[in-house]
């Protein structure tokens, strides 16, 4: 699973510009499912039709994980070759000094703060500049509109299963989805896997995918802030304690039947899971829930520490657990 | 020049707050018949024009431009005959002080009153009132007198006259009446695609018209034509402006709610280069447009935003450069001639 995670994490894919990561995912799911296509907004849709004999009444199940990652967009370049940027998705300015930013054309840079060689204050984006080493506007290899993503490397932290990386939100979910599709056995249901665009920006991709696919119910697979670091309350969604079934976030109350189905699937699969009520953020489930005449949704969350910073941490056991839950969910 | 400033004159002075765009719609509808195959309206108030492809169609392209303008709505008629108002659309209080507005179906003139400076305590002379604190004075002294003239819910729009200002044009609502003129000019041409133009209602209150228009047309791609505010006022603490008046249409890549389609935006840039059409690129801005509604309609529509630079947008008098309108027209014409 670590190899797969590294592969999808290293693919460039800021919101709205997901072509490269889409190609990487497509290569992983082609041949595994019955149909792979890209819709007009760039969502990658992988469809697995029912296999095996009979069983329960067939349903169309949407699994959504977003391909995009947070980024910065070049807004202007000054006479000295420094760039000013706009956030794409939630970017915390205080995490930027020392962060490594990589552009689609391979150019790399980092951030500085106006008038401060060693900044000590809380930072705001307008007071910061992106430095790629250019000496003048003409020398700068960036153009207005270019998007930079945060990059380090995806490596093991302490222990066998803790991993550090730059964009587990939501490449961890993408890896889970790919792995679940690969391992999927017979199922009476149609699995509609959507690798969505622009979740970090507007949930636009999930809204379009849900409209196009018309699922009977849907699960969003995304990271959730882990509640097991110092002084965080409540202590839920702990790293390594299994995937979290998120019952409510700031925008979505999961459908009771989907919640029960997820709990039953986890129990059937014999994997540890956690129940969570989240006070931060939301997921593709928000947009899917109001598609057409409404879609019952649930959220399967992967606990992650330090999300929306350039270096995040997940536990591979949670990813493995999520794969098992998804498989069990559609097995009968 | 293809851009007709006489039509712009009439459209700029027309009364068209969000939700009551009928005067603008009627002006446009009168021009559409000889140029189009079909003209219709919908329940939201959008006006549609269809021009079928010449020869075999290579797809369906939607061009949208919003008809509505930043306006006020009368909330209450006070005992003293003064009217309190709220914003209808993207109106801001700063530009309204001391301005004349036209109110309601009768287009009654009113003045947005300001306390004379010599009657204002020193410490309050720098205060900028909130929109909710403004009152409109229609020259009556009581609620009863006002009752025959205006009523709660009536709209008010600025009374500014259209005119020339050096090489520029001045007038109210150039965002987005300028866009209407550009879209209208497109109908003069023939294209290898089915061209749907939606003159949309209610952009200023959340792109409501655009969303249902795009849903109804289901185009293969959409081009939104809208005003883009430029700020060229001097400020030594700020970097120079990203976009300027007179330097061509603005390809907007994102705003607070929308990331425009990358491939389409790049294709428009390449077309502009190939045809020698000036253009500007704006990475992001703090204001939304019809693109937000169009892009998210149905199963999603690849959408680009072709912005017209407007100085002082949403204020009673804004400025635009006719060369920008002409360049935007040429760029859109090039895009429609090679629709995919």
Tab-separated table of C-alpha atoms in Angstrom, chain B residues 15-333:
chain	number	residue	atom	x	y	z
B	15	UNK	CA	-33.309	50.263	-15.654
B	16	UNK	CA	-32.317	46.681	-14.807
B	17	UNK	CA	-31.883	45.651	-11.173
B	18	UNK	CA	-31.614	41.920	-10.367
B	19	UNK	CA	-35.103	40.474	-10.678
B	20	UNK	CA	-36.509	43.235	-12.877
B	21	UNK	CA	-34.452	43.166	-16.055
B	22	UNK	CA	-37.433	43.653	-18.369
B	23	UNK	CA	-36.394	47.005	-19.836
B	24	UNK	CA	-32.950	45.688	-20.737
B	25	UNK	CA	-34.476	42.476	-22.072
B	26	UNK	CA	-36.906	44.351	-24.294
B	27	UNK	CA	-34.126	46.511	-25.737
B	28	UNK	CA	-32.122	43.414	-26.590
B	29	UNK	CA	-35.056	41.418	-27.920
B	30	UNK	CA	-35.783	44.147	-30.450
B	31	UNK	CA	-32.319	43.661	-31.921
B	32	UNK	CA	-32.280	39.858	-31.993
B	33	UNK	CA	-34.975	38.901	-34.475
B	34	UNK	CA	-33.116	39.521	-37.751
B	35	UNK	CA	-29.922	37.879	-36.472
B	36	UNK	CA	-31.148	34.618	-34.956
B	37	UNK	CA	-33.073	31.422	-35.597
B	38	UNK	CA	-34.911	31.361	-32.283
B	39	UNK	CA	-35.486	33.769	-29.393
B	40	UNK	CA	-37.137	32.852	-26.092
B	41	UNK	CA	-37.232	33.704	-22.398
B	42	UNK	CA	-37.531	31.520	-19.307
B	43	UNK	CA	-39.200	31.852	-15.911
B	44	UNK	CA	-36.160	33.453	-14.264
B	45	UNK	CA	-36.113	36.211	-16.867
B	46	UNK	CA	-33.182	35.007	-18.956
B	47	UNK	CA	-33.336	35.940	-22.657
B	48	UNK	CA	-32.008	33.319	-25.070
B	49	UNK	CA	-30.954	33.600	-28.710
B	50	UNK	CA	-30.000	30.634	-30.859
B	51	UNK	CA	-28.003	30.929	-34.052
B	52	UNK	CA	-27.629	27.553	-35.701
B	53	UNK	CA	-24.336	26.408	-37.199
B	54	UNK	CA	-23.570	27.220	-40.814
B	55	UNK	CA	-23.058	23.766	-42.287
B	56	UNK	CA	-22.637	20.764	-40.033
B	57	UNK	CA	-22.549	21.665	-36.344
B	58	UNK	CA	-19.391	20.877	-34.392
B	59	UNK	CA	-21.108	21.295	-31.054
B	60	UNK	CA	-23.081	23.608	-28.888
B	61	UNK	CA	-21.489	26.703	-27.367
B	62	UNK	CA	-23.135	28.898	-24.742
B	63	UNK	CA	-22.140	32.541	-24.353
B	64	UNK	CA	-23.600	34.278	-21.306
B	65	UNK	CA	-23.685	37.928	-20.281
B	66	UNK	CA	-25.744	39.232	-17.396
B	67	UNK	CA	-28.339	41.962	-17.833
B	68	UNK	CA	-28.778	43.011	-14.199
B	69	UNK	CA	-26.967	45.853	-12.468
B	70	UNK	CA	-26.036	46.824	-8.915
B	71	UNK	CA	-29.150	48.407	-7.382
B	72	UNK	CA	-30.997	49.306	-4.198
B	73	UNK	CA	-34.343	48.145	-2.896
B	74	UNK	CA	-36.701	50.267	-0.792
B	75	UNK	CA	-37.125	48.628	2.607
B	76	UNK	CA	-39.243	51.143	4.421
B	77	UNK	CA	-40.965	54.470	3.896
B	78	UNK	CA	-40.346	56.541	7.029
B	79	UNK	CA	-42.847	58.841	8.753
B	80	UNK	CA	-40.864	61.791	7.388
B	81	UNK	CA	-41.164	60.462	3.821
B	82	UNK	CA	-37.506	59.374	3.683
B	83	UNK	CA	-36.833	55.920	2.260
B	84	UNK	CA	-34.460	53.399	3.810
B	85	UNK	CA	-32.878	50.942	1.382
B	86	UNK	CA	-30.777	47.809	1.143
B	87	UNK	CA	-28.485	46.470	-1.551
B	88	UNK	CA	-29.935	44.458	-4.416
B	89	UNK	CA	-26.849	43.006	-6.062
B	90	UNK	CA	-23.279	44.209	-5.717
B	91	UNK	CA	-24.003	47.765	-4.587
B	92	UNK	CA	-21.644	49.540	-2.205
B	93	UNK	CA	-22.378	52.569	-0.057
B	94	UNK	CA	-19.161	54.466	-0.816
B	95	UNK	CA	-20.197	55.660	-4.251
B	96	UNK	CA	-23.799	56.519	-3.443
B	97	UNK	CA	-23.467	59.536	-1.164
B	98	UNK	CA	-25.124	62.551	-2.725
B	99	UNK	CA	-26.108	60.672	-5.882
B	100	UNK	CA	-29.387	60.814	-7.790
B	101	UNK	CA	-31.232	57.519	-8.262
B	102	UNK	CA	-34.331	56.506	-10.194
B	103	UNK	CA	-36.968	54.617	-8.227
B	104	UNK	CA	-39.620	52.099	-9.179
B	105	UNK	CA	-41.768	51.736	-12.283
B	106	UNK	CA	-42.349	55.505	-12.382
B	107	UNK	CA	-38.566	56.111	-12.371
B	108	UNK	CA	-39.118	58.783	-9.724
B	109	UNK	CA	-35.888	60.674	-9.009
B	110	UNK	CA	-34.506	60.658	-5.475
B	111	UNK	CA	-31.366	61.957	-3.793
B	112	UNK	CA	-29.245	59.958	-1.378
B	113	UNK	CA	-28.851	62.537	1.370
B	114	UNK	CA	-25.732	63.256	3.343
B	115	UNK	CA	-25.492	65.380	6.478
B	116	UNK	CA	-23.760	68.696	5.594
B	117	UNK	CA	-20.178	68.688	6.788
B	118	UNK	CA	-20.486	71.860	8.906
B	119	UNK	CA	-23.388	70.270	10.829
B	120	UNK	CA	-21.438	67.073	11.466
B	121	UNK	CA	-19.370	66.749	14.661
B	122	UNK	CA	-15.639	66.748	13.922
B	123	UNK	CA	-15.064	63.218	15.091
B	124	UNK	CA	-17.732	61.862	12.724
B	125	UNK	CA	-16.704	63.667	9.557
B	126	UNK	CA	-14.506	60.793	8.347
B	127	UNK	CA	-17.166	58.121	8.965
B	128	UNK	CA	-18.334	56.087	6.014
B	129	UNK	CA	-22.000	55.194	6.483
B	130	UNK	CA	-23.250	51.645	6.070
B	131	UNK	CA	-25.693	51.073	3.275
B	132	UNK	CA	-28.398	50.471	5.849
B	133	UNK	CA	-27.914	53.993	7.213
B	134	UNK	CA	-28.528	55.713	3.875
B	135	UNK	CA	-31.851	57.339	3.087
B	136	UNK	CA	-33.340	58.360	-0.240
B	137	UNK	CA	-35.081	61.722	-0.344
B	138	UNK	CA	-37.825	62.049	-2.967
B	139	UNK	CA	-38.850	65.534	-1.889
B	140	UNK	CA	-41.938	64.668	0.163
B	141	UNK	CA	-42.509	65.311	3.850
B	142	UNK	CA	-44.703	62.434	4.982
B	143	UNK	CA	-45.412	58.794	4.539
B	144	UNK	CA	-48.762	59.594	2.946
B	145	UNK	CA	-47.225	61.787	0.264
B	146	UNK	CA	-44.612	59.124	-0.490
B	147	UNK	CA	-47.250	56.402	-0.722
B	148	UNK	CA	-48.534	57.575	-4.072
B	149	UNK	CA	-45.033	57.625	-5.572
B	150	UNK	CA	-42.978	54.711	-4.269
B	151	UNK	CA	-43.625	51.635	-2.195
B	152	UNK	CA	-41.688	49.072	-0.263
B	153	UNK	CA	-39.878	46.675	-2.613
B	154	UNK	CA	-39.364	49.214	-5.381
B	155	UNK	CA	-35.890	49.154	-6.894
B	156	UNK	CA	-33.586	52.151	-7.296
B	157	UNK	CA	-30.690	52.443	-9.745
B	158	UNK	CA	-28.239	55.329	-10.302
B	159	UNK	CA	-29.340	58.036	-12.710
B	160	UNK	CA	-25.977	58.537	-14.436
B	161	UNK	CA	-26.012	59.563	-18.113
B	162	UNK	CA	-23.920	57.741	-20.686
B	163	UNK	CA	-21.206	59.688	-22.496
B	164	UNK	CA	-17.664	59.853	-23.843
B	165	UNK	CA	-14.671	60.659	-21.684
B	166	UNK	CA	-11.604	61.043	-23.899
B	167	UNK	CA	-11.089	57.647	-25.546
B	168	UNK	CA	-13.293	56.001	-22.884
B	169	UNK	CA	-17.013	55.696	-22.317
B	170	UNK	CA	-18.667	56.551	-19.002
B	171	UNK	CA	-22.002	55.435	-17.665
B	172	UNK	CA	-23.767	53.322	-15.107
B	173	UNK	CA	-23.868	49.535	-15.243
B	174	UNK	CA	-21.084	49.162	-17.830
B	175	UNK	CA	-20.579	45.954	-15.830
B	176	UNK	CA	-22.182	44.227	-17.642
B	177	UNK	CA	-24.063	46.198	-20.291
B	178	UNK	CA	-20.738	46.298	-22.160
B	179	UNK	CA	-20.821	42.492	-22.089
B	180	UNK	CA	-24.326	42.487	-23.599
B	181	UNK	CA	-23.098	44.573	-26.533
B	182	UNK	CA	-20.157	42.230	-27.143
B	183	UNK	CA	-22.451	39.175	-27.032
B	184	UNK	CA	-24.945	40.874	-29.338
B	185	UNK	CA	-22.206	41.604	-31.897
B	186	UNK	CA	-21.354	37.887	-32.033
B	187	UNK	CA	-24.742	37.168	-33.584
B	188	UNK	CA	-23.704	39.043	-36.753
B	189	UNK	CA	-21.292	36.232	-37.667
B	190	UNK	CA	-21.625	32.653	-38.927
B	191	UNK	CA	-19.965	29.821	-37.034
B	192	UNK	CA	-19.475	26.054	-37.372
B	193	UNK	CA	-21.237	25.505	-34.041
B	194	UNK	CA	-24.711	26.110	-32.643
B	195	UNK	CA	-24.343	29.397	-30.787
B	196	UNK	CA	-26.638	29.923	-27.816
B	197	UNK	CA	-26.489	33.320	-26.182
B	198	UNK	CA	-28.057	33.689	-22.760
B	199	UNK	CA	-28.581	37.245	-21.597
B	200	UNK	CA	-28.922	36.324	-17.951
B	201	UNK	CA	-30.940	37.664	-15.049
B	202	UNK	CA	-29.911	37.915	-11.376
B	203	UNK	CA	-26.129	37.587	-11.648
B	204	UNK	CA	-25.631	40.014	-8.786
B	205	UNK	CA	-27.546	37.863	-6.324
B	206	UNK	CA	-25.703	34.593	-6.902
B	207	UNK	CA	-25.600	33.788	-10.617
B	208	UNK	CA	-29.127	32.420	-10.435
B	209	UNK	CA	-30.096	33.084	-14.013
B	210	UNK	CA	-26.871	31.647	-15.404
B	211	UNK	CA	-27.286	28.384	-13.570
B	212	UNK	CA	-30.696	27.584	-14.955
B	213	UNK	CA	-29.718	28.881	-18.404
B	214	UNK	CA	-26.758	26.516	-18.600
B	215	UNK	CA	-28.866	23.644	-17.313
B	216	UNK	CA	-31.454	24.267	-20.034
B	217	UNK	CA	-28.983	24.616	-22.921
B	218	UNK	CA	-26.579	21.803	-21.867
B	219	UNK	CA	-23.708	23.186	-23.948
B	220	UNK	CA	-20.412	21.442	-24.695
B	221	UNK	CA	-18.610	24.509	-23.412
B	222	UNK	CA	-19.465	27.943	-22.111
B	223	UNK	CA	-17.910	31.390	-22.404
B	224	UNK	CA	-18.971	33.924	-19.801
B	225	UNK	CA	-18.597	37.594	-20.723
B	226	UNK	CA	-18.578	39.858	-17.695
B	227	UNK	CA	-17.122	43.049	-16.308
B	228	UNK	CA	-13.870	42.750	-14.367
B	229	UNK	CA	-13.085	45.585	-12.004
B	230	UNK	CA	-9.683	47.224	-12.462
B	231	UNK	CA	-8.071	49.365	-9.805
B	232	UNK	CA	-5.549	51.774	-11.275
B	233	UNK	CA	-5.741	54.387	-8.545
B	234	UNK	CA	-2.248	55.251	-7.283
B	235	UNK	CA	-1.131	53.511	-4.092
B	236	UNK	CA	2.575	53.409	-3.402
B	237	UNK	CA	2.193	50.591	-0.872
B	238	UNK	CA	0.656	48.280	-3.439
B	239	UNK	CA	2.241	46.547	-6.408
B	240	UNK	CA	1.124	47.867	-9.820
B	241	UNK	CA	-2.304	46.650	-10.932
B	242	UNK	CA	-2.538	43.209	-12.499
B	243	UNK	CA	-4.939	44.380	-15.210
B	244	UNK	CA	-5.586	47.742	-16.824
B	245	UNK	CA	-8.158	49.490	-18.958
B	246	UNK	CA	-7.351	49.474	-22.681
B	247	UNK	CA	-5.002	46.487	-22.640
B	248	UNK	CA	-7.503	43.900	-23.848
B	249	UNK	CA	-9.992	41.397	-22.401
B	250	UNK	CA	-9.078	39.708	-19.132
B	251	UNK	CA	-8.910	35.925	-18.979
B	252	UNK	CA	-9.816	35.257	-15.353
B	253	UNK	CA	-8.430	31.983	-14.015
B	254	UNK	CA	-10.188	31.872	-10.650
B	255	UNK	CA	-12.306	33.796	-8.178
B	256	UNK	CA	-13.438	33.128	-4.646
B	257	UNK	CA	-15.842	30.396	-5.734
B	258	UNK	CA	-14.763	29.317	-9.203
B	259	UNK	CA	-11.738	27.774	-10.872
B	260	UNK	CA	-12.230	28.271	-14.591
B	261	UNK	CA	-11.457	25.460	-17.037
B	262	UNK	CA	-7.738	25.345	-17.617
B	263	UNK	CA	-7.742	23.900	-21.137
B	264	UNK	CA	-10.309	26.404	-22.351
B	265	UNK	CA	-8.461	29.355	-20.815
B	266	UNK	CA	-5.180	28.242	-22.394
B	267	UNK	CA	-6.895	27.790	-25.757
B	268	UNK	CA	-8.267	31.321	-25.591
B	269	UNK	CA	-4.770	32.633	-24.822
B	270	UNK	CA	-3.347	30.735	-27.797
B	271	UNK	CA	-6.118	32.078	-30.060
B	272	UNK	CA	-5.430	35.635	-28.906
B	273	UNK	CA	-1.716	35.193	-29.656
B	274	UNK	CA	-2.440	33.684	-33.072
B	275	UNK	CA	-4.777	36.514	-34.066
B	276	UNK	CA	-2.712	39.304	-32.536
B	277	UNK	CA	-5.507	40.210	-30.124
B	278	UNK	CA	-4.349	41.931	-26.917
B	279	UNK	CA	-5.346	40.144	-23.710
B	280	UNK	CA	-4.545	40.084	-20.007
B	281	UNK	CA	-4.491	37.258	-17.469
B	282	UNK	CA	-5.824	37.610	-13.929
B	283	UNK	CA	-5.023	34.755	-11.560
B	284	UNK	CA	-7.726	35.485	-9.043
B	285	UNK	CA	-10.196	38.090	-7.863
B	286	UNK	CA	-12.504	38.668	-4.936
B	287	UNK	CA	-15.755	38.722	-6.874
B	288	UNK	CA	-17.806	35.947	-8.424
B	289	UNK	CA	-19.555	35.907	-11.794
B	290	UNK	CA	-22.036	33.912	-13.858
B	291	UNK	CA	-19.218	31.390	-14.383
B	292	UNK	CA	-19.951	29.986	-10.952
B	293	UNK	CA	-23.501	29.119	-11.903
B	294	UNK	CA	-22.726	27.920	-15.422
B	295	UNK	CA	-19.848	25.622	-14.477
B	296	UNK	CA	-21.823	23.762	-11.821
B	297	UNK	CA	-24.995	23.260	-13.857
B	298	UNK	CA	-26.115	19.657	-14.363
B	299	UNK	CA	-23.198	17.280	-14.876
B	300	UNK	CA	-20.751	20.178	-15.235
B	301	UNK	CA	-19.725	22.445	-18.094
B	302	UNK	CA	-16.170	23.492	-19.086
B	303	UNK	CA	-16.301	27.260	-18.686
B	304	UNK	CA	-14.011	30.227	-19.335
B	305	UNK	CA	-14.462	33.818	-18.205
B	306	UNK	CA	-13.693	36.548	-20.714
B	307	UNK	CA	-13.614	39.721	-18.632
B	308	UNK	CA	-14.122	43.277	-19.830
B	309	UNK	CA	-11.966	45.716	-17.841
B	310	UNK	CA	-14.216	48.191	-16.017
B	311	UNK	CA	-12.963	51.043	-13.853
B	312	UNK	CA	-15.183	51.826	-10.827
B	313	UNK	CA	-17.573	48.863	-11.283
B	314	UNK	CA	-20.751	48.802	-9.137
B	315	UNK	CA	-20.508	52.572	-8.582
B	316	UNK	CA	-22.912	55.067	-10.164
B	317	UNK	CA	-20.463	55.942	-12.943
B	318	UNK	CA	-18.037	53.415	-14.361
B	319	UNK	CA	-15.562	53.670	-17.235
B	320	UNK	CA	-14.698	51.277	-20.050
B	321	UNK	CA	-12.486	51.371	-23.128
B	322	UNK	CA	-14.224	50.572	-26.446
B	323	UNK	CA	-10.979	48.947	-27.689
B	324	UNK	CA	-11.316	46.324	-24.931
B	325	UNK	CA	-14.851	45.530	-26.065
B	326	UNK	CA	-13.684	45.219	-29.659
B	327	UNK	CA	-10.783	42.950	-28.674
B	328	UNK	CA	-13.075	40.775	-26.537
B	329	UNK	CA	-15.451	40.483	-29.483
B	330	UNK	CA	-12.623	39.408	-31.802
B	331	UNK	CA	-11.365	36.846	-29.313
B	332	UNK	CA	-14.832	35.332	-28.817
B	333	UNK	CA	-15.410	35.307	-32.569
